[in-house]
Amino acid sequence: MPFLSRTLYCCKRVVSAQALRSAYKKAQELASLNRPSPPPRIDPRGVFANNELNLHKIGVYGFDYDYTLAVYTRELSPLIYNLAINRLVTRLKYPEGLLKIPYDPTFAIRGLHYDIDHSCLLKVDAFNQIQKGTVYRGRKKLTDDEVMNVYGGFTLPDEKGRNLPQLIDLFSLPWAGLLATVVQYFDDNNISFDPVCLYQDVAEAVRQVHVTGEMYASVGANMEKYVHHNVGLKEYLDRLHGNGKELFMVTNSPFSFMNIGMCYMLGEDWRRLFKYIVVSAKKPNFFQGKAPFRLYLEKEDSLWYERVTDLEPGRIYSGGNITDFSKKARFKNDGVLYFGDHIYTDLADPMLQLGWHTAAIVPELAREIRAQNHEQFRVAITWLELLTSLIEAYQCAEPADDEGRAEFRKWILERRMLRQKTKAMFNPQFGSMFRTYHNMTYFSRRLGRLSDIYTSRLPNMLKYSDEHTFFPRRNALPHETHLHIMHVQAPIDDDDVLLEAES
């Protein structure tokens, strides 16, 4: 048995326990010989393609600010959490006991859905299936039976799936933590609550942390604590500018906050790099609405009342909409590539409505790649695939006796444990943000649909020339032969200190 076929053998042949143990042993021997070979190690700083993208055809580069140009440290999430929970207690009279519960950075991942009616966080795949073991009410994991009672199964109807809010951006991590904290506290203390009101209160508390400027003031006062220098960013933007590319920025952040961060990362002369700068854009309305542009007066920190008829390079504008931007921004070059971290707010409309090319910045990507590069994961995932093939090949066989049936059940149990083990290597509660046990997640599907390329941080683009073409990999469909092709890639840097700072 040199290789295990994925073909189903449905003839009812009788096999002994000894034959099953022999097949299992041969599969183990294959795994020990690295046949099939473990997956190749991937560069955490790589740029990955969903669609073919030729940078030679890109003359205009656009950027979001938060989590794209600016990369925040792990300290930002607990800051937002603490400011929001304090607002719940002081403004909305939620129990003071909530203030004693610290933020848990290891609990949630990005891309989870929230079922408002049942106060549950859950992880959904690309086919609207709930991953088993990833439904939490507060901090309590629901059993499979409890999930069945709530949802009637593990597949969400399309309408139900669309109506569940998805916690998609990086600011949603403290939001998810806050929802779990409040729900768990109320359940533990037998406090009744309206789940819709609770969700609205938490959402508004998190929103107010931003719109009132509380978060901006805290971050601006301590940049070293909350913002990475984003090593390589200045070099990359200088290269684009020096090669004649035209750069613009569209951000929801106010100018005063964004300017502090840009000066911190790039120096006082950062504005020379950007032809157009739009602040307080209110995306996604910027891409969908008709709000007028207003000239921002930096010295007065106010907006000018006269109508904006043209966008002047070097000036700061507030609000606006993409239709007017397309008409009034005078670019000499063709081909736009827009970078952002929010799949819907930043990337959906530019790609679907405007035909721009888009690039997603996914900071968690570097950490996930390092996890899958770990030898423990590589060994486990290789054996999991072999064991699955073994189960598939022998599932229709008829064990000769109880001993044989017990042997086969051991395979099933081991596979279940392996799936849990590999899931926990990414996050103990929810696993990887990119896949469930075998399918891509809902987040991953949208990432593939709405971005041409994606990477963990913007300076990773320095590894590629401005003439580079990104090619997507040819992934085998279920009915196609799986070709084990070694992909050539640039050498991987082992700069653990820098990579740790990126995650």
CSV table of N, CA and C in Angstrom, one decimal, residues 305-363:
chain,number,residue,atom,x,y,z
A,305,TYR,N,-16.4,76.3,4.5
A,305,TYR,CA,-17.8,76.3,4.1
A,305,TYR,C,-18.0,76.3,2.6
A,306,GLU,N,-16.9,76.7,1.9
A,306,GLU,CA,-17.1,76.9,0.4
A,306,GLU,C,-17.1,75.5,-0.3
A,307,ARG,N,-17.8,75.5,-1.4
A,307,ARG,CA,-18.0,74.3,-2.2
A,307,ARG,C,-16.6,73.9,-2.8
A,308,VAL,N,-16.3,72.6,-2.7
A,308,VAL,CA,-15.1,72.1,-3.3
A,308,VAL,C,-15.3,71.7,-4.8
A,309,THR,N,-14.7,72.4,-5.7
A,309,THR,CA,-15.0,72.1,-7.1
A,309,THR,C,-13.8,71.3,-7.7
A,310,ASP,N,-12.7,71.4,-7.1
A,310,ASP,CA,-11.5,70.6,-7.6
A,310,ASP,C,-10.7,70.1,-6.3
A,311,LEU,N,-10.1,69.0,-6.5
A,311,LEU,CA,-9.2,68.5,-5.4
A,311,LEU,C,-7.8,68.9,-5.8
A,312,GLU,N,-7.2,69.7,-4.9
A,312,GLU,CA,-5.9,70.2,-5.1
A,312,GLU,C,-4.8,69.3,-4.4
A,313,PRO,N,-3.8,68.9,-5.2
A,313,PRO,CA,-2.8,68.0,-4.5
A,313,PRO,C,-2.2,68.7,-3.3
A,314,GLY,N,-2.0,67.9,-2.3
A,314,GLY,CA,-1.3,68.5,-1.1
A,314,GLY,C,-2.3,69.0,0.0
A,315,ARG,N,-3.6,69.3,-0.4
A,315,ARG,CA,-4.6,69.8,0.5
A,315,ARG,C,-5.2,68.6,1.2
A,316,ILE,N,-5.8,68.9,2.4
A,316,ILE,CA,-6.5,67.9,3.2
A,316,ILE,C,-8.0,68.1,3.0
A,317,TYR,N,-8.7,67.0,2.7
A,317,TYR,CA,-10.2,67.0,2.5
A,317,TYR,C,-10.9,66.1,3.4
A,318,SER,N,-12.1,66.5,3.8
A,318,SER,CA,-12.9,65.7,4.7
A,318,SER,C,-14.2,65.2,4.0
A,319,GLY,N,-14.6,64.0,4.4
A,319,GLY,CA,-15.9,63.5,3.9
A,319,GLY,C,-15.8,63.1,2.4
A,320,GLY,N,-16.8,63.5,1.6
A,320,GLY,CA,-16.7,63.3,0.2
A,320,GLY,C,-17.3,61.9,-0.2
A,321,ASN,N,-17.2,61.6,-1.5
A,321,ASN,CA,-17.7,60.3,-2.0
A,321,ASN,C,-16.8,59.9,-3.2
A,322,ILE,N,-16.8,58.6,-3.5
A,322,ILE,CA,-15.9,58.1,-4.5
A,322,ILE,C,-16.2,58.6,-5.9
A,323,THR,N,-17.5,58.9,-6.2
A,323,THR,CA,-17.9,59.4,-7.5
A,323,THR,C,-17.2,60.8,-7.8
A,324,ASP,N,-17.3,61.7,-6.8
A,324,ASP,CA,-16.6,63.0,-7.0
A,324,ASP,C,-15.1,62.8,-6.9
A,325,PHE,N,-14.6,61.9,-6.1
A,325,PHE,CA,-13.2,61.7,-6.1
A,325,PHE,C,-12.7,61.2,-7.5
A,326,SER,N,-13.4,60.3,-8.1
A,326,SER,CA,-13.0,59.8,-9.4
A,326,SER,C,-13.0,61.0,-10.5
A,327,LYS,N,-13.9,61.9,-10.3
A,327,LYS,CA,-14.0,63.0,-11.3
A,327,LYS,C,-13.0,64.1,-11.0
A,328,LYS,N,-12.8,64.4,-9.7
A,328,LYS,CA,-12.0,65.6,-9.4
A,328,LYS,C,-10.5,65.3,-9.1
A,329,ALA,N,-10.2,64.0,-8.8
A,329,ALA,CA,-8.8,63.7,-8.6
A,329,ALA,C,-8.2,63.5,-10.0
A,330,ARG,N,-7.1,64.2,-10.2
A,330,ARG,CA,-6.5,64.2,-11.6
A,330,ARG,C,-5.2,63.3,-11.5
A,331,PHE,N,-5.4,62.1,-11.8
A,331,PHE,CA,-4.2,61.2,-11.9
A,331,PHE,C,-3.7,61.1,-13.3
A,332,LYS,N,-2.4,61.1,-13.4
A,332,LYS,CA,-1.8,61.0,-14.7
A,332,LYS,C,-1.7,59.5,-15.1
A,333,ASN,N,-1.8,58.6,-14.2
A,333,ASN,CA,-1.6,57.2,-14.4
A,333,ASN,C,-2.9,56.4,-14.4
A,334,ASP,N,-2.9,55.2,-15.0
A,334,ASP,CA,-4.0,54.3,-15.0
A,334,ASP,C,-3.7,53.2,-14.0
A,335,GLY,N,-4.8,52.5,-13.7
A,335,GLY,CA,-4.6,51.3,-12.9
A,335,GLY,C,-4.5,51.6,-11.4
A,336,VAL,N,-5.5,51.3,-10.6
A,336,VAL,CA,-5.5,51.6,-9.2
A,336,VAL,C,-5.4,50.3,-8.3
A,337,LEU,N,-4.6,50.4,-7.3
A,337,LEU,CA,-4.5,49.3,-6.3
A,337,LEU,C,-4.7,49.9,-5.0
A,338,TYR,N,-5.8,49.5,-4.3
A,338,TYR,CA,-6.2,50.1,-3.0
A,338,TYR,C,-5.9,49.1,-1.9
A,339,PHE,N,-5.2,49.5,-0.9
A,339,PHE,CA,-4.9,48.6,0.3
A,339,PHE,C,-5.8,49.0,1.5
A,340,GLY,N,-6.3,48.0,2.1
A,340,GLY,CA,-7.1,48.2,3.3
A,340,GLY,C,-7.2,46.9,4.2
A,341,ASP,N,-7.7,47.1,5.4
A,341,ASP,CA,-7.8,45.9,6.3
A,341,ASP,C,-9.2,45.4,6.4
A,342,HIS,N,-10.2,46.2,6.1
A,342,HIS,CA,-11.6,45.8,6.3
A,342,HIS,C,-12.1,45.3,5.0
A,343,ILE,N,-12.5,44.0,4.9
A,343,ILE,CA,-13.0,43.4,3.7
A,343,ILE,C,-14.1,44.2,3.1
A,344,TYR,N,-15.1,44.6,3.9
A,344,TYR,CA,-16.3,45.2,3.4
A,344,TYR,C,-16.2,46.7,3.2
A,345,THR,N,-15.7,47.4,4.3
A,345,THR,CA,-15.6,48.8,4.3
A,345,THR,C,-14.6,49.3,3.3
A,346,ASP,N,-13.5,48.6,3.2
A,346,ASP,CA,-12.3,49.1,2.4
A,346,ASP,C,-12.3,48.5,1.0
A,347,LEU,N,-12.7,47.3,0.9
A,347,LEU,CA,-12.3,46.6,-0.4
A,347,LEU,C,-13.5,46.2,-1.3
A,348,ALA,N,-14.7,46.0,-0.7
A,348,ALA,CA,-15.8,45.5,-1.5
A,348,ALA,C,-16.2,46.5,-2.6
A,349,ASP,N,-16.6,47.7,-2.3
A,349,ASP,CA,-17.0,48.6,-3.3
A,349,ASP,C,-16.0,49.0,-4.3
A,350,PRO,N,-14.7,49.3,-3.9
A,350,PRO,CA,-13.7,49.6,-4.9
A,350,PRO,C,-13.5,48.5,-5.9
A,351,MET,N,-13.6,47.2,-5.5
A,351,MET,CA,-13.5,46.2,-6.5
A,351,MET,C,-14.7,45.9,-7.3
A,352,LEU,N,-15.9,45.9,-6.6
A,352,LEU,CA,-17.1,45.5,-7.3
A,352,LEU,C,-17.8,46.6,-8.1
A,353,GLN,N,-17.6,47.8,-7.5
A,353,GLN,CA,-18.3,49.0,-8.2
A,353,GLN,C,-17.4,49.8,-9.1
A,354,LEU,N,-16.1,49.8,-8.7
A,354,LEU,CA,-15.2,50.7,-9.5
A,354,LEU,C,-14.2,49.9,-10.4
A,355,GLY,N,-14.1,48.6,-10.1
A,355,GLY,CA,-13.1,47.9,-10.9
A,355,GLY,C,-11.7,48.1,-10.5
A,356,TRP,N,-11.5,48.7,-9.3
A,356,TRP,CA,-10.1,48.8,-8.8
A,356,TRP,C,-9.6,47.4,-8.4
A,357,HIS,N,-8.3,47.3,-8.4
A,357,HIS,CA,-7.6,46.2,-7.8
A,357,HIS,C,-7.5,46.4,-6.3
A,358,THR,N,-7.6,45.4,-5.5
A,358,THR,CA,-7.6,45.6,-4.1
A,358,THR,C,-6.6,44.6,-3.4
A,359,ALA,N,-6.0,45.1,-2.3
A,359,ALA,CA,-5.1,44.3,-1.5
A,359,ALA,C,-5.5,44.4,0.0
A,360,ALA,N,-5.6,43.2,0.6
A,360,ALA,CA,-6.0,43.2,2.0
A,360,ALA,C,-4.8,43.0,2.9
A,361,ILE,N,-4.8,43.8,4.0
A,361,ILE,CA,-3.8,43.7,5.0
A,361,ILE,C,-4.4,42.9,6.1
A,362,VAL,N,-3.9,41.7,6.4
A,362,VAL,CA,-4.4,40.8,7.4
A,362,VAL,C,-3.3,40.6,8.5
A,363,PRO,N,-3.2,41.4,9.5
A,363,PRO,CA,-2.1,41.2,10.5
A,363,PRO,C,-2.0,39.9,11.1
